[in-house]
Amino acid sequence: MKKIINGIIQENPVFILLLGLCPALAVTHTFESAYIMGFCVIFVLLFSNITVAIIKKLVPENVKIPVFIIIIATFVTTIDILIKTYIPDLHMTLGIYLPLITVNCIILGRAIAVASKEKVMNSAQDAIGIGLGFTLVISAVALMREVLAHNTITLMNDLSNITGYEWIITVLPVNLDLNVFATPAGAFLALGFLLAIFNKVFMKGELNESN
Amino acid sequence: MSLISIFVASVLTENIILTKFLGICPFIGTSKREKGALGMGISITFVVFISGIIAYLLYYYVLVPTETEYLRTILFVLIIAAMVQSIELIIRKQFPKIHELMGIFLPLIAANCAVLGITFLVIDYQYNFWETIVFILGSGLGFTALIYLYATIREKLDQRPVLPSFQGVPIALIIAGIMAMIFSRFGL
């Protein structure tokens, strides 16, 4: 449990370690694509961490990174095929960012820093913590962007293929209609402001040292 | 689409950093000094040019005929890793001058999403061979130009007072946002 909270706050992959910024910007135009991206990352991170932790003694030091990348790419391909088969609309929405999970620095980073040193259980817990931390951040960015731009929260739209119904909430009585947040520029702005807020709330004393 | 419009779009209006968010890590992380930014941009362009062409040929002449398109993620990652290794070896032996400029960046590129992303985009846009080459060169040029521009802005920014909670990455992201707004207007 401590490891999981550690992954969400003290070692938050996006805000503290500054890894995985690419999906945090790219798939956050709707809430739905963000949290599903988060689940995909948790899936890949969990299985790659467990696999790496199991085989770590068999891998020679100098081919460590290529072996880890292939393990990660295998799980990414697995989830790519699953989503393409069962939720084709979502596969279109996520586009190249789904296969790009392979080079998401969070996953390779955790494989090298944690899974290749610790036991299987610890690696799995670390994967869940870091994965949840990532999911929470990109969901928050998506929430901010979608509410400000369209005044909606899309909980199920592409997913309605398998669940059977759509679920889109309208939030505020007035539509703010800040269209800039729907564009790529808005993604940078939203992430920048959220990161500043996170620094303000959690990093009170450490700002001057880290910069 | 004509070759010229592909080139202009990939450099300006559909810049891979600002509209596709590829290569954000080096963009935010290493672009603090102008010279480093230039070296990074040139290294990425070079690697993506060679590995992109090889990936394109292997995809259309090996994976498509054998109906194993789902292997493209694993294959492209391997191609890029192998290319980075061999480019490093070749320039270290043959062109030590260039190695001084690019050497420290090459290992970082192996797991860079700009390189892998461009090879995926080429397939998704269904470009033919010449369009692929133009798109790759345009994207590389757009990446280099932007990362250089951005480094110069950040050097100036270091001397300005910024709110403590915005220091570092937050203000960098906001500047990137403003640049994205400017670049998206070039199309009109």
GROMACS .gro file of C-alpha atoms in nm:
model
  399
    1MET     CA    1   0.000   0.000   0.000
    2LYS     CA    2   0.284   0.237   0.085
    3LYS     CA    3   0.444   0.164  -0.251
    4ILE     CA    4   0.121   0.246  -0.432
    5ILE     CA    5   0.081   0.586  -0.264
    6ASN     CA    6   0.450   0.650  -0.325
    7GLY     CA    7   0.386   0.599  -0.698
    8ILE     CA    8   0.092   0.839  -0.694
    9ILE     CA    9   0.250   1.131  -0.510
   10GLN     CA   10   0.621   1.122  -0.415
   11GLU     CA   11   0.727   0.950  -0.737
   12ASN     CA   12   0.445   1.055  -0.965
   13PRO     CA   13   0.573   0.958  -1.311
   14VAL     CA   14   0.446   1.265  -1.494
   15PHE     CA   15   0.474   1.545  -1.239
   16ILE     CA   16   0.788   1.445  -1.047
   17LEU     CA   17   0.986   1.218  -1.279
   18LEU     CA   18   0.866   1.405  -1.593
   19LEU     CA   19   0.830   1.085  -1.792
   20GLY     CA   20   0.552   0.995  -2.031
   21LEU     CA   21   0.470   1.352  -2.123
   22CYS     CA   22   0.394   1.248  -2.480
   23PRO     CA   23   0.070   1.052  -2.408
   24ALA     CA   24  -0.020   1.299  -2.132
   25LEU     CA   25  -0.049   1.562  -2.403
   26ALA     CA   26  -0.168   1.357  -2.697
   27VAL     CA   27  -0.463   1.149  -2.578
   28THR     CA   28  -0.614   1.396  -2.331
   29HIS     CA   29  -0.869   1.560  -2.563
   30THR     CA   30  -1.144   1.342  -2.412
   31PHE     CA   31  -1.169   1.194  -2.064
   32GLU     CA   32  -1.245   0.852  -2.207
   33SER     CA   33  -0.934   0.817  -2.423
   34ALA     CA   34  -0.721   0.937  -2.130
   35TYR     CA   35  -0.837   0.685  -1.874
   36ILE     CA   36  -0.827   0.400  -2.125
   37MET     CA   37  -0.472   0.499  -2.216
   38GLY     CA   38  -0.401   0.486  -1.844
   39PHE     CA   39  -0.537   0.132  -1.819
   40CYS     CA   40  -0.330   0.022  -2.118
   41VAL     CA   41  -0.017   0.164  -1.953
   42ILE     CA   42  -0.101  -0.012  -1.623
   43PHE     CA   43  -0.149  -0.339  -1.813
   44VAL     CA   44   0.181  -0.315  -1.999
   45LEU     CA   45   0.372  -0.185  -1.695
   46LEU     CA   46   0.239  -0.460  -1.468
   47PHE     CA   47   0.313  -0.749  -1.703
   48SER     CA   48   0.650  -0.617  -1.818
   49ASN     CA   49   0.760  -0.552  -1.458
   50ILE     CA   50   0.655  -0.902  -1.352
   51THR     CA   51   0.825  -1.064  -1.651
   52VAL     CA   52   1.145  -0.867  -1.603
   53ALA     CA   53   1.149  -0.949  -1.233
   54ILE     CA   54   1.112  -1.322  -1.311
   55ILE     CA   55   1.381  -1.343  -1.580
   56LYS     CA   56   1.625  -1.084  -1.441
   57LYS     CA   57   1.887  -1.344  -1.346
   58LEU     CA   58   1.890  -1.495  -1.696
   59VAL     CA   59   1.965  -1.168  -1.879
   60PRO     CA   60   2.331  -1.067  -1.924
   61GLU     CA   61   2.405  -0.709  -1.823
   62ASN     CA   62   2.506  -0.581  -2.169
   63VAL     CA   63   2.193  -0.690  -2.357
   64LYS     CA   64   1.958  -0.583  -2.075
   65ILE     CA   65   1.796  -0.288  -2.251
   66PRO     CA   66   1.721  -0.459  -2.586
   67VAL     CA   67   1.569  -0.757  -2.404
   68PHE     CA   68   1.351  -0.530  -2.188
   69ILE     CA   69   1.236  -0.333  -2.494
   70ILE     CA   70   1.131  -0.653  -2.670
   71ILE     CA   71   0.938  -0.771  -2.362
   72ILE     CA   72   0.758  -0.436  -2.349
   73ALA     CA   73   0.690  -0.437  -2.723
   74THR     CA   74   0.535  -0.785  -2.692
   75PHE     CA   75   0.282  -0.672  -2.430
   76VAL     CA   76   0.208  -0.354  -2.626
   77THR     CA   77   0.137  -0.566  -2.934
   78THR     CA   78  -0.093  -0.786  -2.725
   79ILE     CA   79  -0.304  -0.496  -2.603
   80ASP     CA   80  -0.294  -0.336  -2.949
   81ILE     CA   81  -0.446  -0.649  -3.103
   82LEU     CA   82  -0.705  -0.682  -2.822
   83ILE     CA   83  -0.828  -0.324  -2.861
   84LYS     CA   84  -0.826  -0.344  -3.241
   85THR     CA   85  -1.046  -0.653  -3.228
   86TYR     CA   86  -1.296  -0.557  -2.956
   87ILE     CA   87  -1.310  -0.175  -2.964
   88PRO     CA   88  -1.209  -0.068  -3.317
   89ASP     CA   89  -1.340   0.292  -3.269
   90LEU     CA   90  -1.110   0.339  -2.975
   91HIS     CA   91  -0.821   0.199  -3.174
   92MET     CA   92  -0.882   0.478  -3.427
   93THR     CA   93  -0.896   0.743  -3.152
   94LEU     CA   94  -0.574   0.636  -2.983
   95GLY     CA   95  -0.399   0.592  -3.319
   96ILE     CA   96  -0.020   0.575  -3.308
   97TYR     CA   97  -0.011   0.655  -2.938
   98LEU     CA   98  -0.111   0.298  -2.852
   99PRO     CA   99   0.196   0.134  -3.015
  100LEU     CA  100   0.405   0.425  -2.889
  101ILE     CA  101   0.358   0.295  -2.532
  102THR     CA  102   0.661   0.081  -2.623
  103VAL     CA  103   0.892   0.382  -2.602
  104ASN     CA  104   0.713   0.543  -2.308
  105CYS     CA  105   1.007   0.613  -2.079
  106ILE     CA  106   0.800   0.526  -1.769
  107ILE     CA  107   0.789   0.157  -1.856
  108LEU     CA  108   1.152   0.107  -1.955
  109GLY     CA  109   1.253   0.328  -1.663
  110ARG     CA  110   1.067   0.113  -1.410
  111ALA     CA  111   1.200  -0.207  -1.567
  112ILE     CA  112   1.558  -0.086  -1.523
  113ALA     CA  113   1.522   0.098  -1.192
  114VAL     CA  114   1.291  -0.140  -1.005
  115ALA     CA  115   1.200  -0.469  -1.172
  116SER     CA  116   1.556  -0.572  -1.257
  117LYS     CA  117   1.653  -0.536  -0.890
  118GLU     CA  118   1.353  -0.621  -0.672
  119LYS     CA  119   1.135  -0.927  -0.610
  120VAL     CA  120   0.827  -1.007  -0.820
  121MET     CA  121   0.572  -0.886  -0.563
  122ASN     CA  122   0.750  -0.556  -0.504
  123SER     CA  123   0.782  -0.496  -0.878
  124ALA     CA  124   0.411  -0.563  -0.929
  125GLN     CA  125   0.314  -0.321  -0.652
  126ASP     CA  126   0.545  -0.058  -0.791
  127ALA     CA  127   0.390  -0.104  -1.136
  128ILE     CA  128   0.039  -0.054  -0.998
  129GLY     CA  129   0.140   0.256  -0.803
  130ILE     CA  130   0.323   0.421  -1.090
  131GLY     CA  131   0.051   0.318  -1.335
  132LEU     CA  132  -0.222   0.467  -1.115
  133GLY     CA  133  -0.019   0.784  -1.071
  134PHE     CA  134   0.007   0.816  -1.448
  135THR     CA  135  -0.362   0.741  -1.501
  136LEU     CA  136  -0.471   0.998  -1.243
  137VAL     CA  137  -0.258   1.270  -1.399
  138ILE     CA  138  -0.366   1.216  -1.757
  139SER     CA  139  -0.730   1.185  -1.646
  140ALA     CA  140  -0.699   1.517  -1.462
  141VAL     CA  141  -0.547   1.685  -1.769
  142ALA     CA  142  -0.825   1.540  -1.986
  143LEU     CA  143  -1.094   1.646  -1.740
  144MET     CA  144  -0.966   2.004  -1.740
  145ARG     CA  145  -0.935   2.018  -2.120
  146GLU     CA  146  -1.273   1.863  -2.194
  147VAL     CA  147  -1.471   2.066  -1.941
  148LEU     CA  148  -1.314   2.394  -2.051
  149ALA     CA  149  -1.345   2.324  -2.423
  150HIS     CA  150  -1.674   2.137  -2.459
  151ASN     CA  151  -1.831   2.147  -2.111
  152THR     CA  152  -1.872   1.768  -2.113
  153ILE     CA  153  -1.713   1.462  -1.954
  154THR     CA  154  -1.708   1.165  -2.189
  155LEU     CA  155  -1.723   0.851  -1.978
  156MET     CA  156  -1.830   0.610  -2.250
  157ASN     CA  157  -1.847   0.687  -2.618
  158ASP     CA  158  -1.612   0.464  -2.815
  159LEU     CA  159  -1.665   0.205  -2.541
  160SER     CA  160  -2.040   0.193  -2.615
  161ASN     CA  161  -1.957  -0.081  -2.867
  162ILE     CA  162  -1.910  -0.328  -2.584
  163THR     CA  163  -2.105  -0.176  -2.295
  164GLY     CA  164  -2.412  -0.097  -2.503
  165TYR     CA  165  -2.481   0.262  -2.399
  166GLU     CA  166  -2.323   0.604  -2.419
  167TRP     CA  167  -2.249   0.809  -2.111
  168ILE     CA  168  -2.155   1.174  -2.159
  169ILE     CA  169  -2.210   1.417  -1.871
  170THR     CA  170  -2.267   1.790  -1.913
  171VAL     CA  171  -2.102   1.972  -1.626
  172LEU     CA  172  -2.160   2.344  -1.598
  173PRO     CA  173  -2.486   2.524  -1.679
  174VAL     CA  174  -2.298   2.762  -1.909
  175ASN     CA  175  -2.069   2.642  -2.184
  176LEU     CA  176  -1.730   2.810  -2.137
  177ASP     CA  177  -1.640   2.721  -2.495
  178LEU     CA  178  -1.266   2.781  -2.458
  179ASN     CA  179  -1.185   2.611  -2.787
  180VAL     CA  180  -0.813   2.655  -2.743
  181PHE     CA  181  -0.814   2.365  -2.495
  182ALA     CA  182  -0.935   2.130  -2.767
  183THR     CA  183  -0.631   2.215  -2.982
  184PRO     CA  184  -0.274   2.084  -2.928
  185ALA     CA  185  -0.174   2.423  -2.786
  186GLY     CA  186  -0.432   2.378  -2.512
  187ALA     CA  187  -0.273   2.046  -2.417
  188PHE     CA  188   0.057   2.218  -2.338
  189LEU     CA  189  -0.118   2.495  -2.147
  190ALA     CA  190  -0.335   2.257  -1.942
  191LEU     CA  191  -0.042   2.034  -1.845
  192GLY     CA  192   0.173   2.338  -1.763
  193PHE     CA  193  -0.089   2.489  -1.532
  194LEU     CA  194  -0.167   2.155  -1.361
  195LEU     CA  195   0.204   2.093  -1.303
  196ALA     CA  196   0.237   2.440  -1.147
  197ILE     CA  197  -0.062   2.371  -0.920
  198PHE     CA  198   0.086   2.033  -0.820
  199ASN     CA  199   0.419   2.204  -0.737
  200LYS     CA  200   0.240   2.464  -0.529
  201VAL     CA  201   0.043   2.206  -0.329
  202PHE     CA  202   0.291   1.922  -0.274
  203MET     CA  203   0.639   2.071  -0.317
  204LYS     CA  204   0.632   2.374  -0.089
  205GLY     CA  205   0.983   2.355   0.056
  206GLU     CA  206   1.166   2.183  -0.226
  207LEU     CA  207   1.122   2.426  -0.511
  208ASN     CA  208   1.431   2.632  -0.458
  209GLU     CA  209   1.658   2.330  -0.424
  210SER     CA  210   1.536   2.152  -0.736
  211ASN     CA  211   1.578   2.449  -0.964
  212MET     CA  212  -0.107   1.556  -5.183
  213SER     CA  213   0.189   1.706  -5.367
  214LEU     CA  214   0.541   1.666  -5.234
  215ILE     CA  215   0.578   2.038  -5.162
  216SER     CA  216   0.263   2.056  -4.953
  217ILE     CA  217   0.371   1.749  -4.755
  218PHE     CA  218   0.705   1.916  -4.688
  219VAL     CA  219   0.556   2.249  -4.576
  220ALA     CA  220   0.295   2.077  -4.360
  221SER     CA  221   0.549   1.853  -4.189
  222VAL     CA  222   0.782   2.146  -4.111
  223LEU     CA  223   0.528   2.406  -4.002
  224THR     CA  224   0.157   2.338  -3.966
  225GLU     CA  225   0.181   1.972  -3.865
  226ASN     CA  226   0.508   1.999  -3.678
  227ILE     CA  227   0.559   1.667  -3.498
  228ILE     CA  228   0.641   1.829  -3.164
  229LEU     CA  229   0.359   2.079  -3.154
  230THR     CA  230   0.073   1.884  -3.310
  231LYS     CA  231   0.168   1.518  -3.260
  232PHE     CA  232   0.357   1.563  -2.930
  233LEU     CA  233   0.639   1.335  -3.041
  234GLY     CA  234   0.984   1.384  -2.893
  235ILE     CA  235   0.864   1.588  -2.598
  236CYS     CA  236   1.123   1.436  -2.363
  237PRO     CA  237   1.431   1.572  -2.546
  238PHE     CA  238   1.235   1.888  -2.623
  239ILE     CA  239   1.175   1.965  -2.255
  240GLY     CA  240   1.483   1.790  -2.115
  241THR     CA  241   1.787   1.857  -2.330
  242SER     CA  242   1.696   2.178  -2.508
  243LYS     CA  243   1.847   2.411  -2.253
  244ARG     CA  244   2.154   2.498  -2.458
  245GLU     CA  245   2.149   2.601  -2.822
  246LYS     CA  246   2.439   2.380  -2.931
  247GLY     CA  247   2.298   2.074  -2.757
  248ALA     CA  248   1.960   2.137  -2.915
  249LEU     CA  249   2.111   2.154  -3.261
  250GLY     CA  250   2.311   1.832  -3.208
  251MET     CA  251   2.001   1.651  -3.083
  252GLY     CA  252   1.793   1.770  -3.379
  253ILE     CA  253   2.051   1.666  -3.638
  254SER     CA  254   2.105   1.325  -3.473
  255ILE     CA  255   1.732   1.254  -3.467
  256THR     CA  256   1.689   1.361  -3.831
  257PHE     CA  257   1.976   1.138  -3.937
  258VAL     CA  258   1.856   0.831  -3.744
  259VAL     CA  259   1.493   0.871  -3.847
  260PHE     CA  260   1.591   0.914  -4.212
  261ILE     CA  261   1.782   0.587  -4.229
  262SER     CA  262   1.560   0.376  -4.001
  263GLY     CA  263   1.241   0.523  -4.151
  264ILE     CA  264   1.337   0.413  -4.503
  265ILE     CA  265   1.437   0.064  -4.385
  266ALA     CA  266   1.117   0.033  -4.181
  267TYR     CA  267   0.909   0.144  -4.482
  268LEU     CA  268   1.070  -0.111  -4.715
  269LEU     CA  269   1.046  -0.397  -4.465
  270TYR     CA  270   0.681  -0.316  -4.386
  271TYR     CA  271   0.565  -0.313  -4.749
  272TYR     CA  272   0.789  -0.589  -4.886
  273VAL     CA  273   0.798  -0.832  -4.593
  274LEU     CA  274   0.515  -0.774  -4.343
  275VAL     CA  275   0.233  -0.692  -4.587
  276PRO     CA  276   0.292  -0.989  -4.827
  277THR     CA  277   0.315  -1.230  -4.534
  278GLU     CA  278   0.013  -1.070  -4.358
  279THR     CA  279   0.200  -1.013  -4.032
  280GLU     CA  280   0.133  -0.639  -3.997
  281TYR     CA  281   0.076  -0.679  -3.624
  282LEU     CA  282   0.448  -0.740  -3.580
  283ARG     CA  283   0.528  -0.385  -3.687
  284THR     CA  284   0.577  -0.249  -3.332
  285ILE     CA  285   0.838  -0.509  -3.242
  286LEU     CA  286   1.006  -0.490  -3.583
  287PHE     CA  287   1.032  -0.110  -3.590
  288VAL     CA  288   1.170  -0.094  -3.236
  289LEU     CA  289   1.435  -0.349  -3.332
  290ILE     CA  290   1.524  -0.165  -3.654
  291ILE     CA  291   1.571   0.162  -3.469
  292ALA     CA  292   1.780   0.007  -3.193
  293ALA     CA  293   1.999  -0.173  -3.448
  294MET     CA  294   2.037   0.141  -3.661
  295VAL     CA  295   2.134   0.355  -3.364
  296GLN     CA  296   2.401   0.100  -3.267
  297SER     CA  297   2.546   0.071  -3.619
  298ILE     CA  298   2.538   0.447  -3.686
  299GLU     CA  299   2.724   0.500  -3.362
  300LEU     CA  300   2.990   0.245  -3.457
  301ILE     CA  301   3.032   0.380  -3.810
  302ILE     CA  302   3.065   0.747  -3.723
  303ARG     CA  303   3.294   0.676  -3.430
  304LYS     CA  304   3.535   0.495  -3.664
  305GLN     CA  305   3.498   0.697  -3.983
  306PHE     CA  306   3.389   1.049  -3.886
  307PRO     CA  307   3.520   1.137  -3.539
  308LYS     CA  308   3.431   1.506  -3.598
  309ILE     CA  309   3.063   1.422  -3.642
  310HIS     CA  310   3.082   1.183  -3.350
  311GLU     CA  311   3.178   1.474  -3.126
  312LEU     CA  312   2.854   1.650  -3.224
  313MET     CA  313   2.614   1.354  -3.222
  314GLY     CA  314   2.781   1.095  -2.999
  315ILE     CA  315   2.622   1.175  -2.666
  316PHE     CA  316   2.272   1.194  -2.814
  317LEU     CA  317   2.269   0.868  -3.009
  318PRO     CA  318   2.210   0.630  -2.713
  319LEU     CA  319   1.918   0.847  -2.601
  320ILE     CA  320   1.751   0.821  -2.942
  321ALA     CA  321   1.706   0.443  -2.929
  322ALA     CA  322   1.402   0.483  -2.703
  323ASN     CA  323   1.278   0.814  -2.845
  324CYS     CA  324   0.916   0.843  -2.943
  325ALA     CA  325   0.984   1.090  -3.226
  326VAL     CA  326   1.176   0.830  -3.426
  327LEU     CA  327   0.929   0.547  -3.371
  328GLY     CA  328   0.634   0.783  -3.412
  329ILE     CA  329   0.748   0.909  -3.752
  330THR     CA  330   0.790   0.553  -3.882
  331PHE     CA  331   0.433   0.474  -3.764
  332LEU     CA  332   0.291   0.794  -3.915
  333VAL     CA  333   0.439   0.712  -4.256
  334ILE     CA  334   0.249   0.382  -4.252
  335ASP     CA  335  -0.075   0.533  -4.116
  336TYR     CA  336  -0.079   0.811  -4.377
  337GLN     CA  337  -0.021   0.550  -4.652
  338TYR     CA  338   0.249   0.755  -4.819
  339ASN     CA  339   0.437   0.619  -5.121
  340PHE     CA  340   0.816   0.596  -5.123
  341TRP     CA  341   0.898   0.954  -5.233
  342GLU     CA  342   0.631   1.106  -5.008
  343THR     CA  343   0.785   0.907  -4.723
  344ILE     CA  344   1.129   1.054  -4.785
  345VAL     CA  345   0.993   1.409  -4.807
  346PHE     CA  346   0.782   1.363  -4.494
  347ILE     CA  347   1.074   1.225  -4.293
  348LEU     CA  348   1.308   1.506  -4.400
  349GLY     CA  349   1.041   1.769  -4.333
  350SER     CA  350   0.963   1.629  -3.989
  351GLY     CA  351   1.330   1.614  -3.899
  352LEU     CA  352   1.383   1.972  -4.014
  353GLY     CA  353   1.075   2.087  -3.826
  354PHE     CA  354   1.197   1.911  -3.511
  355THR     CA  355   1.545   2.063  -3.536
  356ALA     CA  356   1.418   2.414  -3.609
  357LEU     CA  357   1.171   2.405  -3.324
  358ILE     CA  358   1.405   2.258  -3.062
  359TYR     CA  359   1.664   2.527  -3.155
  360LEU     CA  360   1.412   2.813  -3.137
  361TYR     CA  361   1.291   2.680  -2.806
  362ALA     CA  362   1.642   2.655  -2.661
  363THR     CA  363   1.709   3.020  -2.743
  364ILE     CA  364   1.384   3.123  -2.576
  365ARG     CA  365   1.467   2.923  -2.265
  366GLU     CA  366   1.814   3.073  -2.237
  367LYS     CA  367   1.656   3.417  -2.224
  368LEU     CA  368   1.391   3.293  -1.985
  369ASP     CA  369   1.650   3.178  -1.731
  370GLN     CA  370   1.733   3.542  -1.663
  371ARG     CA  371   1.373   3.648  -1.601
  372PRO     CA  372   1.180   3.625  -1.274
  373VAL     CA  373   0.921   3.345  -1.285
  374LEU     CA  374   0.674   3.251  -1.010
  375PRO     CA  375   0.837   2.975  -0.799
  376SER     CA  376   0.572   2.713  -0.871
  377PHE     CA  377   0.601   2.781  -1.246
  378GLN     CA  378   0.981   2.753  -1.256
  379GLY     CA  379   1.133   2.493  -1.483
  380VAL     CA  380   0.901   2.262  -1.670
  381PRO     CA  381   0.560   2.433  -1.616
  382ILE     CA  382   0.670   2.758  -1.780
  383ALA     CA  383   0.844   2.556  -2.052
  384LEU     CA  384   0.517   2.378  -2.130
  385ILE     CA  385   0.327   2.706  -2.142
  386ILE     CA  386   0.582   2.851  -2.385
  387ALA     CA  387   0.543   2.539  -2.597
  388GLY     CA  388   0.167   2.600  -2.592
  389ILE     CA  389   0.211   2.955  -2.717
  390MET     CA  390   0.447   2.833  -2.990
  391ALA     CA  391   0.187   2.571  -3.090
  392MET     CA  392  -0.073   2.845  -3.132
  393ILE     CA  393   0.164   3.047  -3.352
  394PHE     CA  394   0.266   2.749  -3.565
  395SER     CA  395  -0.092   2.635  -3.622
  396ARG     CA  396  -0.164   2.977  -3.781
  397PHE     CA  397   0.094   2.927  -4.058
  398GLY     CA  398  -0.158   2.718  -4.246
  399LEU     CA  399  -0.403   3.003  -4.301
   0.00000   0.00000   0.00000
